[in-house]
PDB file of C-alpha atoms in Angstrom:
ATOM      1  CA  UNK K  10     115.848-229.689 122.897  1.00 45.00           C
ATOM      2  CA  UNK K  11     116.542-225.965 123.242  1.00 42.00           C
ATOM      3  CA  UNK K  12     115.618-223.628 120.360  1.00 41.00           C
ATOM      4  CA  UNK K  13     118.406-221.604 119.126  1.00 40.00           C
ATOM      5  CA  UNK K  14     117.714-217.795 119.027  1.00 40.00           C
ATOM      6  CA  UNK K  15     118.633-216.183 115.609  1.00 39.00           C
ATOM      7  CA  UNK K  16     120.433-212.834 115.719  1.00 42.00           C
ATOM      8  CA  UNK K  17     119.370-212.008 112.248  1.00 41.00           C
ATOM      9  CA  UNK K  18     122.904-211.057 111.240  1.00 40.00           C
ATOM     10  CA  UNK K  19     122.249-212.238 107.642  1.00 43.00           C
ATOM     11  CA  UNK K  20     119.273-209.656 107.373  1.00 42.00           C
ATOM     12  CA  UNK K  21     120.047-206.235 105.614  1.00 46.00           C
ATOM     13  CA  UNK K  22     119.175-203.073 107.453  1.00 43.00           C
ATOM     14  CA  UNK K  23     119.672-201.894 110.982  1.00 38.00           C
ATOM     15  CA  UNK K  24     121.166-204.423 113.330  1.00 38.00           C
ATOM     16  CA  UNK K  25     119.039-205.762 116.243  1.00 40.00           C
ATOM     17  CA  UNK K  26     119.514-203.288 119.132  1.00 41.00           C
ATOM     18  CA  UNK K  27     120.934-204.364 122.402  1.00 51.00           C
ATOM     19  CA  UNK K  28     118.557-204.016 125.334  1.00 59.00           C
ATOM     20  CA  UNK K  29     121.483-202.746 127.451  1.00 61.00           C
ATOM     21  CA  UNK K  30     122.518-200.069 124.827  1.00 65.00           C
ATOM     22  CA  UNK K  31     118.841-198.941 124.582  1.00 93.00           C
ATOM     23  CA  UNK K  32     118.586-198.430 128.217  1.00 95.00           C
ATOM     24  CA  UNK K  33     121.857-196.533 128.360  1.00 96.00           C
ATOM     25  CA  UNK K  34     120.528-194.290 125.550  1.00 97.00           C
ATOM     26  CA  UNK K  35     117.281-193.757 127.191  1.00 97.00           C
ATOM     27  CA  UNK K  36     118.961-192.690 130.324  1.00 98.00           C
ATOM     28  CA  UNK K  37     121.316-190.294 128.436  1.00 98.00           C
ATOM     29  CA  UNK K  38     118.567-188.733 126.405  1.00 97.00           C
ATOM     30  CA  UNK K  39     116.346-188.364 129.550  1.00 98.00           C
ATOM     31  CA  UNK K  40     119.243-186.786 131.405  1.00 98.00           C
ATOM     32  CA  UNK K  41     120.036-184.427 128.460  1.00 98.00           C
ATOM     33  CA  UNK K  42     116.412-183.181 128.179  1.00 98.00           C
ATOM     34  CA  UNK K  43     115.951-182.811 131.779  1.00 98.00           C
ATOM     35  CA  UNK K  44     119.159-180.843 132.042  1.00 98.00           C
ATOM     36  CA  UNK K  45     117.836-178.464 129.285  1.00 97.00           C
ATOM     37  CA  UNK K  46     114.466-178.072 131.134  1.00 98.00           C
ATOM     38  CA  UNK K  47     115.542-177.836 134.806  1.00 98.00           C
ATOM     39  CA  UNK K  48     119.288-177.623 134.922  1.00 97.00           C
ATOM     40  CA  UNK K  49     121.833-180.219 135.970  1.00 98.00           C
ATOM     41  CA  UNK K  50     121.636-179.242 139.685  1.00 97.00           C
ATOM     42  CA  UNK K  51     117.920-179.731 139.761  1.00 97.00           C
ATOM     43  CA  UNK K  52     117.925-183.091 138.067  1.00 98.00           C
ATOM     44  CA  UNK K  53     118.263-186.291 140.240  1.00 97.00           C
ATOM     45  CA  UNK K  54     119.032-189.860 139.178  1.00 96.00           C
ATOM     46  CA  UNK K  55     115.557-190.780 140.281  1.00 97.00           C
ATOM     47  CA  UNK K  56     114.007-188.046 137.988  1.00 98.00           C
ATOM     48  CA  UNK K  57     116.254-189.191 134.997  1.00 98.00           C
ATOM     49  CA  UNK K  58     115.119-192.837 135.670  1.00 97.00           C
ATOM     50  CA  UNK K  59     111.475-191.904 135.846  1.00 97.00           C
ATOM     51  CA  UNK K  60     111.639-189.964 132.645  1.00 97.00           C
ATOM     52  CA  UNK K  61     113.361-192.835 130.910  1.00 97.00           C
ATOM     53  CA  UNK K  62     110.810-195.376 132.153  1.00 96.00           C
ATOM     54  CA  UNK K  63     113.542-197.208 134.107  1.00 96.00           C
ATOM     55  CA  UNK K  64     114.583-197.664 137.806  1.00 95.00           C
ATOM     56  CA  UNK K  65     117.057-195.633 139.684  1.00 94.00           C
ATOM     57  CA  UNK K  66     119.126-198.728 140.064  1.00 95.00           C
ATOM     58  CA  UNK K  67     119.508-198.806 136.194  1.00 95.00           C
ATOM     59  CA  UNK K  68     121.048-195.286 136.343  1.00 96.00           C
ATOM     60  CA  UNK K  69     123.631-196.568 138.854  1.00 95.00           C
ATOM     61  CA  UNK K  70     124.201-199.489 136.762  1.00 96.00           C
ATOM     62  CA  UNK K  71     125.316-197.480 133.755  1.00 97.00           C
ATOM     63  CA  UNK K  72     126.767-194.425 135.660  1.00 97.00           C
ATOM     64  CA  UNK K  73     128.950-194.987 138.730  1.00 95.00           C
ATOM     65  CA  UNK K  74     128.015-191.531 139.895  1.00 96.00           C
ATOM     66  CA  UNK K  75     126.747-188.067 138.777  1.00 96.00           C
ATOM     67  CA  UNK K  76     130.169-186.982 137.510  1.00 97.00           C
ATOM     68  CA  UNK K  77     130.491-189.882 135.115  1.00 97.00           C
ATOM     69  CA  UNK K  78     126.894-189.103 133.777  1.00 98.00           C
ATOM     70  CA  UNK K  79     127.944-185.396 133.183  1.00 98.00           C
ATOM     71  CA  UNK K  80     131.055-186.537 131.390  1.00 98.00           C
ATOM     72  CA  UNK K  81     129.011-188.875 129.179  1.00 98.00           C
ATOM     73  CA  UNK K  82     126.539-186.131 128.269  1.00 98.00           C
ATOM     74  CA  UNK K  83     129.357-183.864 127.252  1.00 98.00           C
ATOM     75  CA  UNK K  84     131.194-186.570 125.469  1.00 97.00           C
ATOM     76  CA  UNK K  85     128.243-188.132 123.691  1.00 98.00           C
ATOM     77  CA  UNK K  86     125.848-185.217 123.259  1.00 98.00           C
ATOM     78  CA  UNK K  87     127.629-181.848 123.346  1.00 97.00           C
ATOM     79  CA  UNK K  88     130.943-182.854 121.568  1.00 97.00           C
ATOM     80  CA  UNK K  89     129.322-184.376 118.499  1.00 97.00           C
ATOM     81  CA  UNK K  90     127.263-181.057 118.225  1.00 97.00           C
ATOM     82  CA  UNK K  91     130.358-178.849 118.758  1.00 96.00           C
ATOM     83  CA  UNK K  92     132.329-181.059 116.027  1.00 97.00           C
ATOM     84  CA  UNK K  93     129.415-180.683 113.602  1.00 97.00           C
ATOM     85  CA  UNK K  94     129.371-177.000 113.805  1.00 96.00           C
ATOM     86  CA  UNK K  95     133.101-176.206 114.091  1.00 96.00           C
ATOM     87  CA  UNK K  96     134.773-179.234 112.291  1.00 96.00           C
ATOM     88  CA  UNK K  97     134.540-177.962 108.682  1.00 97.00           C
ATOM     89  CA  UNK K  98     136.078-174.599 109.467  1.00 97.00           C
ATOM     90  CA  UNK K  99     139.536-174.338 107.692  1.00 95.00           C
ATOM     91  CA  UNK K 100     142.027-171.409 107.497  1.00 95.00           C
ATOM     92  CA  UNK K 101     142.144-169.194 104.429  1.00 91.00           C
ATOM     93  CA  UNK K 102     138.367-169.196 103.577  1.00 89.00           C
ATOM     94  CA  UNK K 103     136.204-166.319 102.852  1.00 91.00           C
ATOM     95  CA  UNK K 104     135.012-164.736 106.237  1.00 90.00           C
ATOM     96  CA  UNK K 105     131.471-164.480 105.095  1.00 89.00           C
ATOM     97  CA  UNK K 106     131.282-168.064 104.016  1.00 94.00           C
ATOM     98  CA  UNK K 107     133.081-169.230 107.073  1.00 94.00           C
ATOM     99  CA  UNK K 108     130.622-167.217 109.354  1.00 91.00           C
ATOM    100  CA  UNK K 109     127.543-168.410 107.248  1.00 93.00           C
ATOM    101  CA  UNK K 110     128.715-172.005 107.530  1.00 96.00           C
ATOM    102  CA  UNK K 111     129.157-171.921 111.244  1.00 94.00           C
ATOM    103  CA  UNK K 112     125.735-170.383 111.800  1.00 93.00           C
ATOM    104  CA  UNK K 113     123.940-172.657 109.294  1.00 96.00           C
ATOM    105  CA  UNK K 114     125.413-175.696 111.004  1.00 97.00           C
ATOM    106  CA  UNK K 115     124.539-174.265 114.437  1.00 95.00           C
ATOM    107  CA  UNK K 116     120.968-173.646 113.472  1.00 95.00           C
ATOM    108  CA  UNK K 117     120.550-177.054 111.837  1.00 97.00           C
ATOM    109  CA  UNK K 118     122.111-178.704 114.740  1.00 97.00           C
ATOM    110  CA  UNK K 119     119.734-177.013 117.066  1.00 97.00           C
ATOM    111  CA  UNK K 120     116.845-178.270 114.845  1.00 97.00           C
ATOM    112  CA  UNK K 121     117.989-181.804 115.572  1.00 96.00           C
ATOM    113  CA  UNK K 122     118.933-181.123 119.183  1.00 97.00           C
ATOM    114  CA  UNK K 123     116.512-178.336 120.564  1.00 97.00           C
ATOM    115  CA  UNK K 124     117.823-178.847 124.037  1.00 97.00           C
ATOM    116  CA  UNK K 125     121.215-177.274 123.061  1.00 97.00           C
ATOM    117  CA  UNK K 126     120.273-173.611 123.584  1.00 96.00           C
ATOM    118  CA  UNK K 127     118.877-173.761 127.118  1.00 97.00           C
ATOM    119  CA  UNK K 128     121.664-176.212 128.092  1.00 97.00           C
ATOM    120  CA  UNK K 129     124.284-174.024 126.552  1.00 95.00           C
ATOM    121  CA  UNK K 130     122.999-170.860 128.412  1.00 94.00           C
ATOM    122  CA  UNK K 131     122.404-172.513 131.790  1.00 96.00           C
ATOM    123  CA  UNK K 132     125.302-174.918 132.102  1.00 97.00           C
ATOM    124  CA  UNK K 133     128.043-173.522 129.794  1.00 94.00           C
ATOM    125  CA  UNK K 134     127.896-169.859 129.429  1.00 92.00           C
ATOM    126  CA  UNK K 135     126.766-169.288 133.147  1.00 93.00           C
ATOM    127  CA  UNK K 136     129.860-169.225 135.373  1.00 94.00           C
ATOM    128  CA  UNK K 137     128.008-171.541 137.888  1.00 95.00           C
ATOM    129  CA  UNK K 138     127.038-174.166 135.039  1.00 96.00           C
ATOM    130  CA  UNK K 139     127.783-177.629 136.035  1.00 96.00           C
ATOM    131  CA  UNK K 140     128.829-178.527 132.423  1.00 97.00           C
ATOM    132  CA  UNK K 141     130.993-175.452 131.925  1.00 96.00           C
ATOM    133  CA  UNK K 142     134.400-176.816 132.729  1.00 96.00           C
ATOM    134  CA  UNK K 143     133.940-180.064 130.855  1.00 96.00           C
ATOM    135  CA  UNK K 144     132.500-178.311 127.737  1.00 95.00           C
ATOM    136  CA  UNK K 145     135.094-175.417 127.688  1.00 93.00           C
ATOM    137  CA  UNK K 146     137.981-178.026 127.676  1.00 94.00           C
ATOM    138  CA  UNK K 147     136.506-179.472 124.477  1.00 93.00           C
ATOM    139  CA  UNK K 148     135.804-176.326 122.566  1.00 92.00           C
ATOM    140  CA  UNK K 149     137.839-175.864 119.435  1.00 94.00           C
ATOM    141  CA  UNK K 150     139.576-172.754 120.158  1.00 92.00           C
ATOM    142  CA  UNK K 151     141.875-173.278 117.210  1.00 94.00           C
ATOM    143  CA  UNK K 152     138.761-173.016 114.951  1.00 94.00           C
ATOM    144  CA  UNK K 153     137.608-169.803 116.859  1.00 92.00           C
ATOM    145  CA  UNK K 154     140.957-168.242 116.186  1.00 93.00           C
ATOM    146  CA  UNK K 155     140.615-169.223 112.468  1.00 94.00           C
ATOM    147  CA  UNK K 156     137.171-167.461 112.137  1.00 93.00           C
ATOM    148  CA  UNK K 157     138.707-164.420 114.053  1.00 93.00           C
ATOM    149  CA  UNK K 158     141.589-164.238 111.648  1.00 94.00           C
ATOM    150  CA  UNK K 159     139.276-164.485 108.598  1.00 93.00           C
ATOM    151  CA  UNK K 160     137.231-161.572 110.124  1.00 92.00           C
ATOM    152  CA  UNK K 161     140.436-159.565 110.515  1.00 94.00           C
ATOM    153  CA  UNK K 162     141.493-160.389 107.064  1.00 92.00           C
ATOM    154  CA  UNK K 163     138.010-159.240 105.713  1.00 91.00           C
ATOM    155  CA  UNK K 164     138.419-155.922 107.645  1.00 93.00           C
ATOM    156  CA  UNK K 165     141.907-155.445 106.264  1.00 94.00           C
ATOM    157  CA  UNK K 166     140.352-155.700 102.839  1.00 92.00           C
ATOM    158  CA  UNK K 167     137.678-153.430 103.821  1.00 93.00           C
ATOM    159  CA  UNK K 168     134.926-156.086 103.239  1.00 90.00           C
ATOM    160  CA  UNK K 169     133.915-156.182 106.915  1.00 90.00           C
ATOM    161  CA  UNK K 170     133.135-153.423 109.410  1.00 92.00           C
ATOM    162  CA  UNK K 171     136.544-152.474 110.937  1.00 93.00           C
ATOM    163  CA  UNK K 172     134.763-151.511 114.296  1.00 93.00           C
ATOM    164  CA  UNK K 173     134.028-155.245 114.995  1.00 91.00           C
ATOM    165  CA  UNK K 174     135.892-157.106 117.553  1.00 93.00           C
ATOM    166  CA  UNK K 175     136.567-160.451 115.665  1.00 91.00           C
ATOM    167  CA  UNK K 176     136.518-162.616 118.881  1.00 86.00           C
ATOM    168  CA  UNK K 177     133.285-160.907 120.053  1.00 88.00           C
ATOM    169  CA  UNK K 178     131.692-161.711 116.684  1.00 86.00           C
ATOM    170  CA  UNK K 179     132.351-165.383 117.125  1.00 83.00           C
ATOM    171  CA  UNK K 180     131.105-165.471 120.576  1.00 80.00           C
ATOM    172  CA  UNK K 181     127.978-163.425 119.624  1.00 82.00           C
ATOM    173  CA  UNK K 182     127.230-166.037 116.931  1.00 76.00           C
ATOM    174  CA  UNK K 183     127.003-168.515 119.661  1.00 70.00           C
TER     175      UNK K 183
END
């Protein structure tokens, strides 16, 4: 008689992890960290597999090609960070509070994801960055305009330096 395996669905707490999901997450985390350390161009599937403690075949199992892996890194790692930083920005707020909020969330996000600054500099801000197009398409430019408008309003009320370029202030924060 075959013993039935329990899935422990009646237990409170975190559900039992799926081995498939864990392997995929290991690969994405390895890729993300390697991209930050060495750049996308210098990171091969075999290097990602080795860092994750898996085989190259596993990378190919989860990601059809490099393009799919890059899309997943942007969608599942960069986009949640961008949403966290910019999501709360709403029109009509105090410019100092808006800027403080963006910078505070940016720094807190970097504490949780220390790979962000080097990846951002190398792969997004750099014109030759291999994540640039993917990431720029997902940036919330409507939120950038809200911050710039708040700065302009602060300048009009003479609360902020009139010599500042509002858009450059936003991009300087980042």
